[in-house]
mmCIF file of C-alpha atoms in Angstrom:
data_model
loop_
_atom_site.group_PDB
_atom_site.id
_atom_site.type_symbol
_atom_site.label_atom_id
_atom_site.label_comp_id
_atom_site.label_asym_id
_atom_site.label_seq_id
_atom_site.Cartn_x
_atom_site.Cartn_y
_atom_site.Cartn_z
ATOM 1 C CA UNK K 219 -18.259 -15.733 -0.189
ATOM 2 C CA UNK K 220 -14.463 -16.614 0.780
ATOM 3 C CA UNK K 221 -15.376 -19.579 1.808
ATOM 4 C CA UNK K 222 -13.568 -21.370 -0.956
ATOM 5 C CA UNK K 223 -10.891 -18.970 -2.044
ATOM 6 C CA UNK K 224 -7.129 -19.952 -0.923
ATOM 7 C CA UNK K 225 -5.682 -18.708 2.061
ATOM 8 C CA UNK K 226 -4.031 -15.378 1.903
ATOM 9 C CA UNK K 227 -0.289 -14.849 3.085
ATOM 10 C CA UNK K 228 1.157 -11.696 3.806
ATOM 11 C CA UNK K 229 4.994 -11.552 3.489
ATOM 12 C CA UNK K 230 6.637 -8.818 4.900
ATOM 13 C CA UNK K 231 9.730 -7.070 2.851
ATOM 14 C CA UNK K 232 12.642 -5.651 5.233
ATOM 15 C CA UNK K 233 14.571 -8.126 7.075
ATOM 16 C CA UNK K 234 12.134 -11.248 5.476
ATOM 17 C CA UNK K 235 12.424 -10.635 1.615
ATOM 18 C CA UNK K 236 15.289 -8.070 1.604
ATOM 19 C CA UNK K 237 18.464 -7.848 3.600
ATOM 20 C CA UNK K 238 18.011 -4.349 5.059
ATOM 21 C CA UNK K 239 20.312 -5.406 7.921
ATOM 22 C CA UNK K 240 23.269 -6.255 5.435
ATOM 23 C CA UNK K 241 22.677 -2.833 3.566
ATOM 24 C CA UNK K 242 23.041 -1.187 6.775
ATOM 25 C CA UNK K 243 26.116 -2.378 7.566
ATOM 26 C CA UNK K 244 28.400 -1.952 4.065
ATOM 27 C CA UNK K 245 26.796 1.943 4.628
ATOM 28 C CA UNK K 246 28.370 2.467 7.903
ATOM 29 C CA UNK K 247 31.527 0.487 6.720
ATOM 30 C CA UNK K 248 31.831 2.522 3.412
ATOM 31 C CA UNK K 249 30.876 6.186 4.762
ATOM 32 C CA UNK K 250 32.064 5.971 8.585
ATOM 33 C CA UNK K 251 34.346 3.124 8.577
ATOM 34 C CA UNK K 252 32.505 1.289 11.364
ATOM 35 C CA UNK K 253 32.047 -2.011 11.821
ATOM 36 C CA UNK K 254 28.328 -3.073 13.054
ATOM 37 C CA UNK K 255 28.619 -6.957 13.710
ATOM 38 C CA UNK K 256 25.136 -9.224 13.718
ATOM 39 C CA UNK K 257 25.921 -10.335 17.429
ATOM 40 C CA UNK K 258 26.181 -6.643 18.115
ATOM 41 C CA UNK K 259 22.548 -6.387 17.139
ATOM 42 C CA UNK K 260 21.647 -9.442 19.560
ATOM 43 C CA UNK K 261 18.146 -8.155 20.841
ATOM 44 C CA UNK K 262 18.818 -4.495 19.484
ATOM 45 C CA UNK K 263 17.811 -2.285 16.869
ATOM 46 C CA UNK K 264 20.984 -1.440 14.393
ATOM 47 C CA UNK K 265 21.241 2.531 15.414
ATOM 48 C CA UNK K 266 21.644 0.938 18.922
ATOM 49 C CA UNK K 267 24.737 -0.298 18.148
ATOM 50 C CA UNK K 268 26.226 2.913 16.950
ATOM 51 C CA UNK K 269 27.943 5.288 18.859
ATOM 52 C CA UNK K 270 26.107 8.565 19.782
ATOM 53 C CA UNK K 271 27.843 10.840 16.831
ATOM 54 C CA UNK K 272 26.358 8.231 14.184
ATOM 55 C CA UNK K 273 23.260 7.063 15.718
ATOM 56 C CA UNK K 274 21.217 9.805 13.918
ATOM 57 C CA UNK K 275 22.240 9.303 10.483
ATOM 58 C CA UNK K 276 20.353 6.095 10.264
ATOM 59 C CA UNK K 277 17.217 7.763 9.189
ATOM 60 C CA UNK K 278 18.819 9.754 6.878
ATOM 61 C CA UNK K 279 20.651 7.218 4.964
ATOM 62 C CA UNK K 280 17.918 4.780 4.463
ATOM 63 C CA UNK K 281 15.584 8.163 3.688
ATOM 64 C CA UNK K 282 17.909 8.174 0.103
ATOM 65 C CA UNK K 283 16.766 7.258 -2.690
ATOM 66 C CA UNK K 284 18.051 4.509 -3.655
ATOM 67 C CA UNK K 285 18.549 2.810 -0.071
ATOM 68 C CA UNK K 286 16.108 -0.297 -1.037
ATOM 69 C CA UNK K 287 17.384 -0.552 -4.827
ATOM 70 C CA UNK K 288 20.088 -3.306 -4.452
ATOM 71 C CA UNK K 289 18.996 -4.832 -0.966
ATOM 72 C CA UNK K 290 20.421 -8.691 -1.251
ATOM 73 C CA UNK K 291 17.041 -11.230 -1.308
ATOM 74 C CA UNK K 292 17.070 -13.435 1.545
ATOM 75 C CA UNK K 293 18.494 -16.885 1.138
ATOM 76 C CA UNK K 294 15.933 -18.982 -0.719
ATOM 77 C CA UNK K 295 13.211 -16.602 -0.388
ATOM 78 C CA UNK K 296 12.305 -16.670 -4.035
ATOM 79 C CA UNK K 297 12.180 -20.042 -4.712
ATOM 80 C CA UNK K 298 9.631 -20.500 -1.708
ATOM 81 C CA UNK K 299 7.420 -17.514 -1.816
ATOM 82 C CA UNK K 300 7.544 -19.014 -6.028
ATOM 83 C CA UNK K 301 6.273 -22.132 -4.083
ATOM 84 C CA UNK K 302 3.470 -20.971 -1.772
ATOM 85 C CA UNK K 303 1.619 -18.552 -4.391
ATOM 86 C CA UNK K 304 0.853 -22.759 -6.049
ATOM 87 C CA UNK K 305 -1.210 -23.140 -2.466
ATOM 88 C CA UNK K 306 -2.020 -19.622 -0.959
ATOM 89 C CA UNK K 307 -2.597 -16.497 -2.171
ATOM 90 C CA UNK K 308 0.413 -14.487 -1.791
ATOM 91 C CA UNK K 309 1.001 -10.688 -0.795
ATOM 92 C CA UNK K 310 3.704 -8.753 -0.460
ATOM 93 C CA UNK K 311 3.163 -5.762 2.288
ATOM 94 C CA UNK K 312 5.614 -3.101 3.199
ATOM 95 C CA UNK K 313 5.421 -0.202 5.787
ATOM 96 C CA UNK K 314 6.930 1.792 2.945
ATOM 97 C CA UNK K 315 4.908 4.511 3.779
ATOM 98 C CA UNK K 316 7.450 5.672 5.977
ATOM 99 C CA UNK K 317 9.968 6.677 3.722
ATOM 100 C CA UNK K 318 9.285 8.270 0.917
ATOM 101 C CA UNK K 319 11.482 7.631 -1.548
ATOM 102 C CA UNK K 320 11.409 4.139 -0.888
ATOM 103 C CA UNK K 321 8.225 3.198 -2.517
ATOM 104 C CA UNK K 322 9.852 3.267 -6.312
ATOM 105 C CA UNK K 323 12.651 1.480 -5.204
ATOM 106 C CA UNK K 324 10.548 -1.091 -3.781
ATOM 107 C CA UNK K 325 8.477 -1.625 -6.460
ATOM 108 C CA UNK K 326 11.713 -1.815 -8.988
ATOM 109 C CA UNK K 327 13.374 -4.669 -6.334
ATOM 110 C CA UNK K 328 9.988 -6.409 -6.405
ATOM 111 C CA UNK K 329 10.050 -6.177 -9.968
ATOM 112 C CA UNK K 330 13.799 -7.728 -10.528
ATOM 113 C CA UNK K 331 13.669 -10.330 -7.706
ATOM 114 C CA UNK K 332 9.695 -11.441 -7.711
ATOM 115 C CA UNK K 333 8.215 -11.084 -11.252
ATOM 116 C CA UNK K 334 6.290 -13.500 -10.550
ATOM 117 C CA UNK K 335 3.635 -11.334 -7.765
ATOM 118 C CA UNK K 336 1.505 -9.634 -9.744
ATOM 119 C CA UNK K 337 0.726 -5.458 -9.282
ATOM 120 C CA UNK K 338 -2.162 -6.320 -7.589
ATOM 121 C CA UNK K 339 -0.468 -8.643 -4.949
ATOM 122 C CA UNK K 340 1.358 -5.547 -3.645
ATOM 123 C CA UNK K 341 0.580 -3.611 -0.770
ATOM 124 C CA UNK K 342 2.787 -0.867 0.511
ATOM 125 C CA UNK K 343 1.479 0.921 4.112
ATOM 126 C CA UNK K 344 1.677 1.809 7.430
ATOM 127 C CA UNK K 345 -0.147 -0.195 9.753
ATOM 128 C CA UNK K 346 -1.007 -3.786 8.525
ATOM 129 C CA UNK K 347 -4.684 -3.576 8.877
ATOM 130 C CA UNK K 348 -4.755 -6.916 6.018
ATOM 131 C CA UNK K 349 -7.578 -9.203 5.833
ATOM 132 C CA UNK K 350 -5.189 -11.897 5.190
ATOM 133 C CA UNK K 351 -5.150 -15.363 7.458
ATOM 134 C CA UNK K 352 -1.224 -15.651 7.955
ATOM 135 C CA UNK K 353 1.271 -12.756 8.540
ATOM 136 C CA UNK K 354 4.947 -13.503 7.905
ATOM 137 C CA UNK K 355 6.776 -10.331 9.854
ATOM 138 C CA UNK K 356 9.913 -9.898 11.628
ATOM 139 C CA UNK K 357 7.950 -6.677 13.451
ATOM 140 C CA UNK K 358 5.338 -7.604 16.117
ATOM 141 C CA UNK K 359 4.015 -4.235 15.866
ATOM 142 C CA UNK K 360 1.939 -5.819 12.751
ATOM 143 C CA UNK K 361 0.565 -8.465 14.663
ATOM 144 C CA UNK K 362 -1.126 -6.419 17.270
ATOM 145 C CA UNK K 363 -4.633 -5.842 15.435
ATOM 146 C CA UNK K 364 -4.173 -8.959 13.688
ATOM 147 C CA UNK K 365 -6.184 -12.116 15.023
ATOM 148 C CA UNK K 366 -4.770 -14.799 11.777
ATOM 149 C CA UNK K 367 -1.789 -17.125 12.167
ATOM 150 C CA UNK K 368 1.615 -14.860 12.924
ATOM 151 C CA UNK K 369 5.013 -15.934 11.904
ATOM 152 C CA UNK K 370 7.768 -14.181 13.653
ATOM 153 C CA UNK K 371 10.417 -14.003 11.041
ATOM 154 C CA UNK K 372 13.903 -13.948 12.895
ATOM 155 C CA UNK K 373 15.702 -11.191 13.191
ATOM 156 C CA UNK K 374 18.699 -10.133 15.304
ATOM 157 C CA UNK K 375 16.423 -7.224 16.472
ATOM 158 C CA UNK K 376 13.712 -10.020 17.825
ATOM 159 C CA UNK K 377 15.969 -12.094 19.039
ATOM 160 C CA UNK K 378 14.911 -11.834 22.711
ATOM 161 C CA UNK K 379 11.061 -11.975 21.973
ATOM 162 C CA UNK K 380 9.367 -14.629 23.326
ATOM 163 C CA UNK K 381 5.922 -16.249 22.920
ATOM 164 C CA UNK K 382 5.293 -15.907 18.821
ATOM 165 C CA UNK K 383 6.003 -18.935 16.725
ATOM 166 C CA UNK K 384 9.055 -18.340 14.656
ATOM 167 C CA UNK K 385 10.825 -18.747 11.612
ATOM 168 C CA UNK K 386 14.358 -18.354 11.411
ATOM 169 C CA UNK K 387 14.777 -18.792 7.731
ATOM 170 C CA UNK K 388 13.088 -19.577 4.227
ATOM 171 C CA UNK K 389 13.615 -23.492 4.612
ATOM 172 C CA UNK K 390 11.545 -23.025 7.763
ATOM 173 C CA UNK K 391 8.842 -21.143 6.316
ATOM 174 C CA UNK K 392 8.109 -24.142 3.357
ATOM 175 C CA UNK K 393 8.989 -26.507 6.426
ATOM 176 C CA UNK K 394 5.785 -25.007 8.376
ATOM 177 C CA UNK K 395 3.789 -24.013 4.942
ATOM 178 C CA UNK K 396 4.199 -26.143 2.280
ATOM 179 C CA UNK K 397 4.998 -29.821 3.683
ATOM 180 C CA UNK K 398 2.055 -32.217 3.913
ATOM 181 C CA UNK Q 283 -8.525 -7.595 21.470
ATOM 182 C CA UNK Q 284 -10.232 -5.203 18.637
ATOM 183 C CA UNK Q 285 -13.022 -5.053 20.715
ATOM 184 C CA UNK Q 286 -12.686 -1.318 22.026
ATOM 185 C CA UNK Q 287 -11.120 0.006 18.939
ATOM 186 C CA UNK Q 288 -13.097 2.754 16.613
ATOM 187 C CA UNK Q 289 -14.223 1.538 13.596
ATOM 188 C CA UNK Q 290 -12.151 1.339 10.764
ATOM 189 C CA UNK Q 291 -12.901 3.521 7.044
ATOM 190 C CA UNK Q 292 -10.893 2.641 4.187
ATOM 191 C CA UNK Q 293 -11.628 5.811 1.481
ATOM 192 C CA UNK Q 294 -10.013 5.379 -2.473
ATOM 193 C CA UNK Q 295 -8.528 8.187 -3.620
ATOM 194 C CA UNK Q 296 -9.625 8.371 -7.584
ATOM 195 C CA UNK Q 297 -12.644 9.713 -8.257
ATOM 196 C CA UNK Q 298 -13.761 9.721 -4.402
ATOM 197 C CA UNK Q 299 -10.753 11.957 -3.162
ATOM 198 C CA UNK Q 300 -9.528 13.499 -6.188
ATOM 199 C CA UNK Q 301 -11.455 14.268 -9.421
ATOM 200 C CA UNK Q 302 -9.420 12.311 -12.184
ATOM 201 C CA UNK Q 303 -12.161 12.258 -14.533
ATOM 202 C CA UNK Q 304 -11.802 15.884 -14.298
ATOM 203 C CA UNK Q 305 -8.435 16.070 -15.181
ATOM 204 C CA UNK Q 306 -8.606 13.144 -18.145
ATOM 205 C CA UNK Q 307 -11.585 15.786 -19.624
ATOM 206 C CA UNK Q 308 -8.481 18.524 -19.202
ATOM 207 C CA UNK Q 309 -5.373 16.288 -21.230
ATOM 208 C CA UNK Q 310 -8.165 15.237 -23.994
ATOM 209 C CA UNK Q 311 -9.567 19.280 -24.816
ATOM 210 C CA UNK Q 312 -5.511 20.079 -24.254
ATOM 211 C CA UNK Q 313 -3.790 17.747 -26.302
ATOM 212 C CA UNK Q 314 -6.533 16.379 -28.776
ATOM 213 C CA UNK Q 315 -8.765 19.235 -29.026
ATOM 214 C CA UNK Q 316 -11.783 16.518 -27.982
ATOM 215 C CA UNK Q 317 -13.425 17.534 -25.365
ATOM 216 C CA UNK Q 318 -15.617 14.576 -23.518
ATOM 217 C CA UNK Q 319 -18.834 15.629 -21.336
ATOM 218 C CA UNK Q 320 -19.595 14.428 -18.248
ATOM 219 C CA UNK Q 321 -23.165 12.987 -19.939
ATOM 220 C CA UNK Q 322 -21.176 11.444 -22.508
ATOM 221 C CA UNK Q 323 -19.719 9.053 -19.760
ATOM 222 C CA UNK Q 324 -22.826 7.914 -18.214
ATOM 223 C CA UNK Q 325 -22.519 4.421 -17.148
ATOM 224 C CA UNK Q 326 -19.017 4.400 -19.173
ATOM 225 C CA UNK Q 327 -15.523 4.575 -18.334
ATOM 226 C CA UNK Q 328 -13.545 7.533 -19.871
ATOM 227 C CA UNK Q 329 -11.391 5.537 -22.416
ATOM 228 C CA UNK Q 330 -15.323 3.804 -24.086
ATOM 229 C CA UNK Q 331 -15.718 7.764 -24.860
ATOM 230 C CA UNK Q 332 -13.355 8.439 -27.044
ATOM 231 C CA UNK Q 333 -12.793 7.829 -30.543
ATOM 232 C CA UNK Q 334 -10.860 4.367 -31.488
ATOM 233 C CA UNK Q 335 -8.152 6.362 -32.308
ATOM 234 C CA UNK Q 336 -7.673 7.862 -29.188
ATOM 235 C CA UNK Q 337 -8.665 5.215 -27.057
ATOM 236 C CA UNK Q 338 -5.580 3.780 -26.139
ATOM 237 C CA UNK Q 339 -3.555 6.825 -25.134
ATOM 238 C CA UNK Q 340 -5.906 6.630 -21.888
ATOM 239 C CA UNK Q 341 -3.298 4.449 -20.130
ATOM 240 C CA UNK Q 342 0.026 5.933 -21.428
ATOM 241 C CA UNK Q 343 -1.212 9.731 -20.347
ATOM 242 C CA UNK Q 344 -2.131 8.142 -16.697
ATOM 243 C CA UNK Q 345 1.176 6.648 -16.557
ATOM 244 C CA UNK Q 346 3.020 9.893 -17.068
ATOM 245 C CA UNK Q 347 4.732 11.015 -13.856
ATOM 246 C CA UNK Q 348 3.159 14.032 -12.820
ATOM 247 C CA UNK Q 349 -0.687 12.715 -13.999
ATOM 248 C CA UNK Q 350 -1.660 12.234 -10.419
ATOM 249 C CA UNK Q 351 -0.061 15.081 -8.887
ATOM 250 C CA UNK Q 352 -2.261 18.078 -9.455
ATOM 251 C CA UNK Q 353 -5.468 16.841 -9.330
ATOM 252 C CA UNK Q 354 -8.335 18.455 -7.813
ATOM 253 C CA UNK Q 355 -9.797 17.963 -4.968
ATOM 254 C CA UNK Q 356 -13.532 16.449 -4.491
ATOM 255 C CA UNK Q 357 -15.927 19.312 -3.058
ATOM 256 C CA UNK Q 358 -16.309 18.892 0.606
ATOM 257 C CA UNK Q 359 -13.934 16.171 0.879
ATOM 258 C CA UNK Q 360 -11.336 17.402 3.245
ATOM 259 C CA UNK Q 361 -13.808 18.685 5.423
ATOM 260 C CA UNK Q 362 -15.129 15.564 5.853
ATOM 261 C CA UNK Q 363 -12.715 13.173 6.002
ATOM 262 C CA UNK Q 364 -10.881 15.363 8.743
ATOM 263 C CA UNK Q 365 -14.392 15.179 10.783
ATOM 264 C CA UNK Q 366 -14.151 11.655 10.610
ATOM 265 C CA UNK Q 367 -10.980 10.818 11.814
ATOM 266 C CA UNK Q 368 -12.855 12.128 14.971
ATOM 267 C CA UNK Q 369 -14.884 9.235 15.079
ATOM 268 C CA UNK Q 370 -13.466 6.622 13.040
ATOM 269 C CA UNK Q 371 -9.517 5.143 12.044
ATOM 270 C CA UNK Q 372 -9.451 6.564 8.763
ATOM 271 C CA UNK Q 373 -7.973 4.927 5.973
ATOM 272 C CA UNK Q 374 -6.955 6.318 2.500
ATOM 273 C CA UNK Q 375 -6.149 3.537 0.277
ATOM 274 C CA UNK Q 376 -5.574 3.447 -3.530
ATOM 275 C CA UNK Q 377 -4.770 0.487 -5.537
ATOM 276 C CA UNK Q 378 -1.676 2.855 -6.928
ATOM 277 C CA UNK Q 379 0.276 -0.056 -7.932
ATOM 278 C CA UNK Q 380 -1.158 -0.475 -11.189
ATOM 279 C CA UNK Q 381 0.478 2.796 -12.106
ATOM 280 C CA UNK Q 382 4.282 2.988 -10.656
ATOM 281 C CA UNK Q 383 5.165 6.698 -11.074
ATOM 282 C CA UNK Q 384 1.743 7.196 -9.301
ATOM 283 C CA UNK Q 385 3.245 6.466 -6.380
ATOM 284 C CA UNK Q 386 4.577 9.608 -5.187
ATOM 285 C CA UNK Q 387 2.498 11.857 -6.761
ATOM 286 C CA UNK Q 388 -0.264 10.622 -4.731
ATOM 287 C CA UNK Q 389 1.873 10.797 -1.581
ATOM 288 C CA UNK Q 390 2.351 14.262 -2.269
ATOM 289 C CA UNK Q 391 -1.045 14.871 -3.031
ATOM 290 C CA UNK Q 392 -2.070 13.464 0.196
ATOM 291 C CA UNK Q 393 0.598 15.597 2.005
ATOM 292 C CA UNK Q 394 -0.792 18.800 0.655
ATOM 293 C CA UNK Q 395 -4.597 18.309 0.659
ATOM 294 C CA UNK Q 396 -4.636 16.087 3.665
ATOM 295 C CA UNK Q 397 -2.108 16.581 5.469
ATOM 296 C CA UNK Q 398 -3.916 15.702 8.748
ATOM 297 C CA UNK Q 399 -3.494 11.636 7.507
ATOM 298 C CA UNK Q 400 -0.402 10.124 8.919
ATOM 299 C CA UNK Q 401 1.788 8.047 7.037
ATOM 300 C CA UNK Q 402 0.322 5.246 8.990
ATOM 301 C CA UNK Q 403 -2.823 5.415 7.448
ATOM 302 C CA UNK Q 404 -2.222 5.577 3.633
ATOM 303 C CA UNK Q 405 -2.791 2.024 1.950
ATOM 304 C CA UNK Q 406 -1.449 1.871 -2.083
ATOM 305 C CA UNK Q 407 -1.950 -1.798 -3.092
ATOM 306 C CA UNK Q 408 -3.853 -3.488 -5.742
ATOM 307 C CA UNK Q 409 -6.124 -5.963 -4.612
ATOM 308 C CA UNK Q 410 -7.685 -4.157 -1.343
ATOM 309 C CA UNK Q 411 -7.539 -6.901 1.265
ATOM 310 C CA UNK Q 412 -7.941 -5.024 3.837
ATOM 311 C CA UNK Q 413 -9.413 -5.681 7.486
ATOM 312 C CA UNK Q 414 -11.459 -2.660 7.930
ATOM 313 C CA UNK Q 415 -15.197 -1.739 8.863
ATOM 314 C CA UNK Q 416 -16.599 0.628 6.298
ATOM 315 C CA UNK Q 417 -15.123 0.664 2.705
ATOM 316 C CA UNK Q 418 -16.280 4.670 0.494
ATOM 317 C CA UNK Q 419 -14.968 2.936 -3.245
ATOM 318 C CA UNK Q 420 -16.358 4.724 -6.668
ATOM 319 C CA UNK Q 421 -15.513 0.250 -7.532
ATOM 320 C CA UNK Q 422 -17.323 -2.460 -7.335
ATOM 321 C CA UNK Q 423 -14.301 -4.829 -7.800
ATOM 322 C CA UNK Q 424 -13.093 -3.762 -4.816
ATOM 323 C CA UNK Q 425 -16.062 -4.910 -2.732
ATOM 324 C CA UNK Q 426 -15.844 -8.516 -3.764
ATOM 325 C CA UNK Q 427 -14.546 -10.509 -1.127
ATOM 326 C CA UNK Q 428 -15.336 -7.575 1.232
ATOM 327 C CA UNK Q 429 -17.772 -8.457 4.472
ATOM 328 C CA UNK Q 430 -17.699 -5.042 5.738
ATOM 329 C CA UNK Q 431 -19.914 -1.854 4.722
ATOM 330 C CA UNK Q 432 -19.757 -1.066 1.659
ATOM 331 C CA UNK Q 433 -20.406 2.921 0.415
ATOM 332 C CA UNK Q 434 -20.332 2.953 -3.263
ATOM 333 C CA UNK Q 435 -19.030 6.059 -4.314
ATOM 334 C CA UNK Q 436 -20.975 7.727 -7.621
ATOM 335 C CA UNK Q 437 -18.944 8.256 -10.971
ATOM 336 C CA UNK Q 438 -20.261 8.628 -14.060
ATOM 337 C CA UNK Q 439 -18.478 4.884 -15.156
ATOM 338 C CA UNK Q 440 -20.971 3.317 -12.313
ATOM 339 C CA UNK Q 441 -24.067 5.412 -12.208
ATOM 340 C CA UNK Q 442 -26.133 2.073 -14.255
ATOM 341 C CA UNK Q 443 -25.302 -0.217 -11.067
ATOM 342 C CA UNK Q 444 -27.811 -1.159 -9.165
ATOM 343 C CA UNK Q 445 -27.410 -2.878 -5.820
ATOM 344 C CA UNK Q 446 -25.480 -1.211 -3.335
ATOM 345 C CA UNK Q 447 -25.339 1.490 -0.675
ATOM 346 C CA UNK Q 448 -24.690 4.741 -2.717
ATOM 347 C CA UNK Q 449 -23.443 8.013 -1.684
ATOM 348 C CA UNK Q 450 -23.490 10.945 -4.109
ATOM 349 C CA UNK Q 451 -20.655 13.422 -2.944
ATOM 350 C CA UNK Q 452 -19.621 14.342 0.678
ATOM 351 C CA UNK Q 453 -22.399 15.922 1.973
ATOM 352 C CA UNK Q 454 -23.787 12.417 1.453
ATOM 353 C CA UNK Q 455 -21.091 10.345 3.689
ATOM 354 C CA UNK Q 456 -21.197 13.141 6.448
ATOM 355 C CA UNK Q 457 -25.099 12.448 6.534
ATOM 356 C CA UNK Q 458 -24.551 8.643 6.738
ATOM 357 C CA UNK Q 459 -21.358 8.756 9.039
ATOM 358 C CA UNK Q 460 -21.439 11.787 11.212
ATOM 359 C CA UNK Q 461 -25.361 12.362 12.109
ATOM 360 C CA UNK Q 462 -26.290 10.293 15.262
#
């Protein structure tokens, strides 16, 4: 019976919608006076480039609420996901489920930034066991039960991962998604 | 590469997890001095029960923070769902985002009465898209573009539908799932 619907996307929200990385950084800045570059972060995750007395804080700052309220929206994100939900049917999915107090903050950012994906287009989780037919994620952890089309959304973390078709910005993801 | 994995339950939380209809009876007899039977509901939602002037404070009492968070749990349910995990990747997913101070009420909820779900296995979306092998739902809507097995949950709102795999409580699911 899905034989004729449109394709379903799922769009991850950290590091693809929502510059987590960035956030990261002004914390460490503000609170610790530390400087985290990007080419720090060249094939790392960002608590590996702290030094041992901050690495642990990491979870606890991004475990406030508030952490995800402000996050700065990828570069021409909006006006392409606003693009593909004219040819696919677009969800948003987030391993939120990990922190807590993320979920309303989330939801309020999704709110602000993407009015236009409806409540029901939302999906907030652990594992990314979606019946969808292309993933965009910057986390291969959610492709490995996942047999559709997988966009590796780069990220300074993923930088040295090899083998997954990439993306390295919004442009490319209408590039790949939306010419023809 | 899913070949060797166990198969994969998705279970709603409303009215399959946790009595809500229960607790809707509770706010009418409490605040409105109405009290709604169980009969009264047969083949109806909650809301078609009530008087026209009551009707529409359905909605604005579920989205009161705090509506989701005491709610009790369905007989038997616990027990079963933790014998399952033994056989099957269990699943708990609500379509929460309709109702955004649910959120973390129902994370709670889940934390106390079933604590023995990770994180990684809680689902709150809308639509449920999900790539699983067994779906328990008390809603038809959200078998629709669903290929797997479907369990339809009972609740008074869907006693009149005819068509589908029923079970009645838990007893019911541990006899279909658990007996070999």
């Amino acid at each position: 019976m899905n034989i004729h619907r449109k394709p379903r996307i799922a769009i991850d929200m950290d590091e693809v919608l929502a510059d987590t990385v960035d956030k990261l950084i002004e914390v460490y800045k503000e609170r610790h006076q530390h400087e985290v570059l990007l080419s720090d972060m060249h094939g790392r995750e960002f608590g590996q480039t702290l030094p041992a007395n901050l690495a642990s804080s990491v979870k606890q700052y991004i475990n406030e609420r508030g952490f995800f309220r402000n996050l700065k929206v990828m570069p021409g994100s909006q006006d392409v996901v606003k693009a593909l939900t004219e040819h696919y049917d677009v969800y948003i999915a987030s391993a939120a489920m990990e922190f807590k107090y993320s979920l309303e903050d989330k939801q309020a950012w999704l709110e602000e930034h993407f009015p236009f994906i409806s409540w029901t287009n939302i999906i907030f989780c652990g594992h990314k066991i979606l019946d969808v037919d292309i993933m965009i994620d910057d986390r291969i952890k959610n492709f490995v039960t996942f047999n559709g089309r997988k966009l590796l959304y780069s990220s300074p973390h993923n930088f040295l991962i090899e083998g997954f078709e990439r993306v390295n910005n919004w442009p490319d993801v209408a590039a790949k998604l939306l010419s023809t």
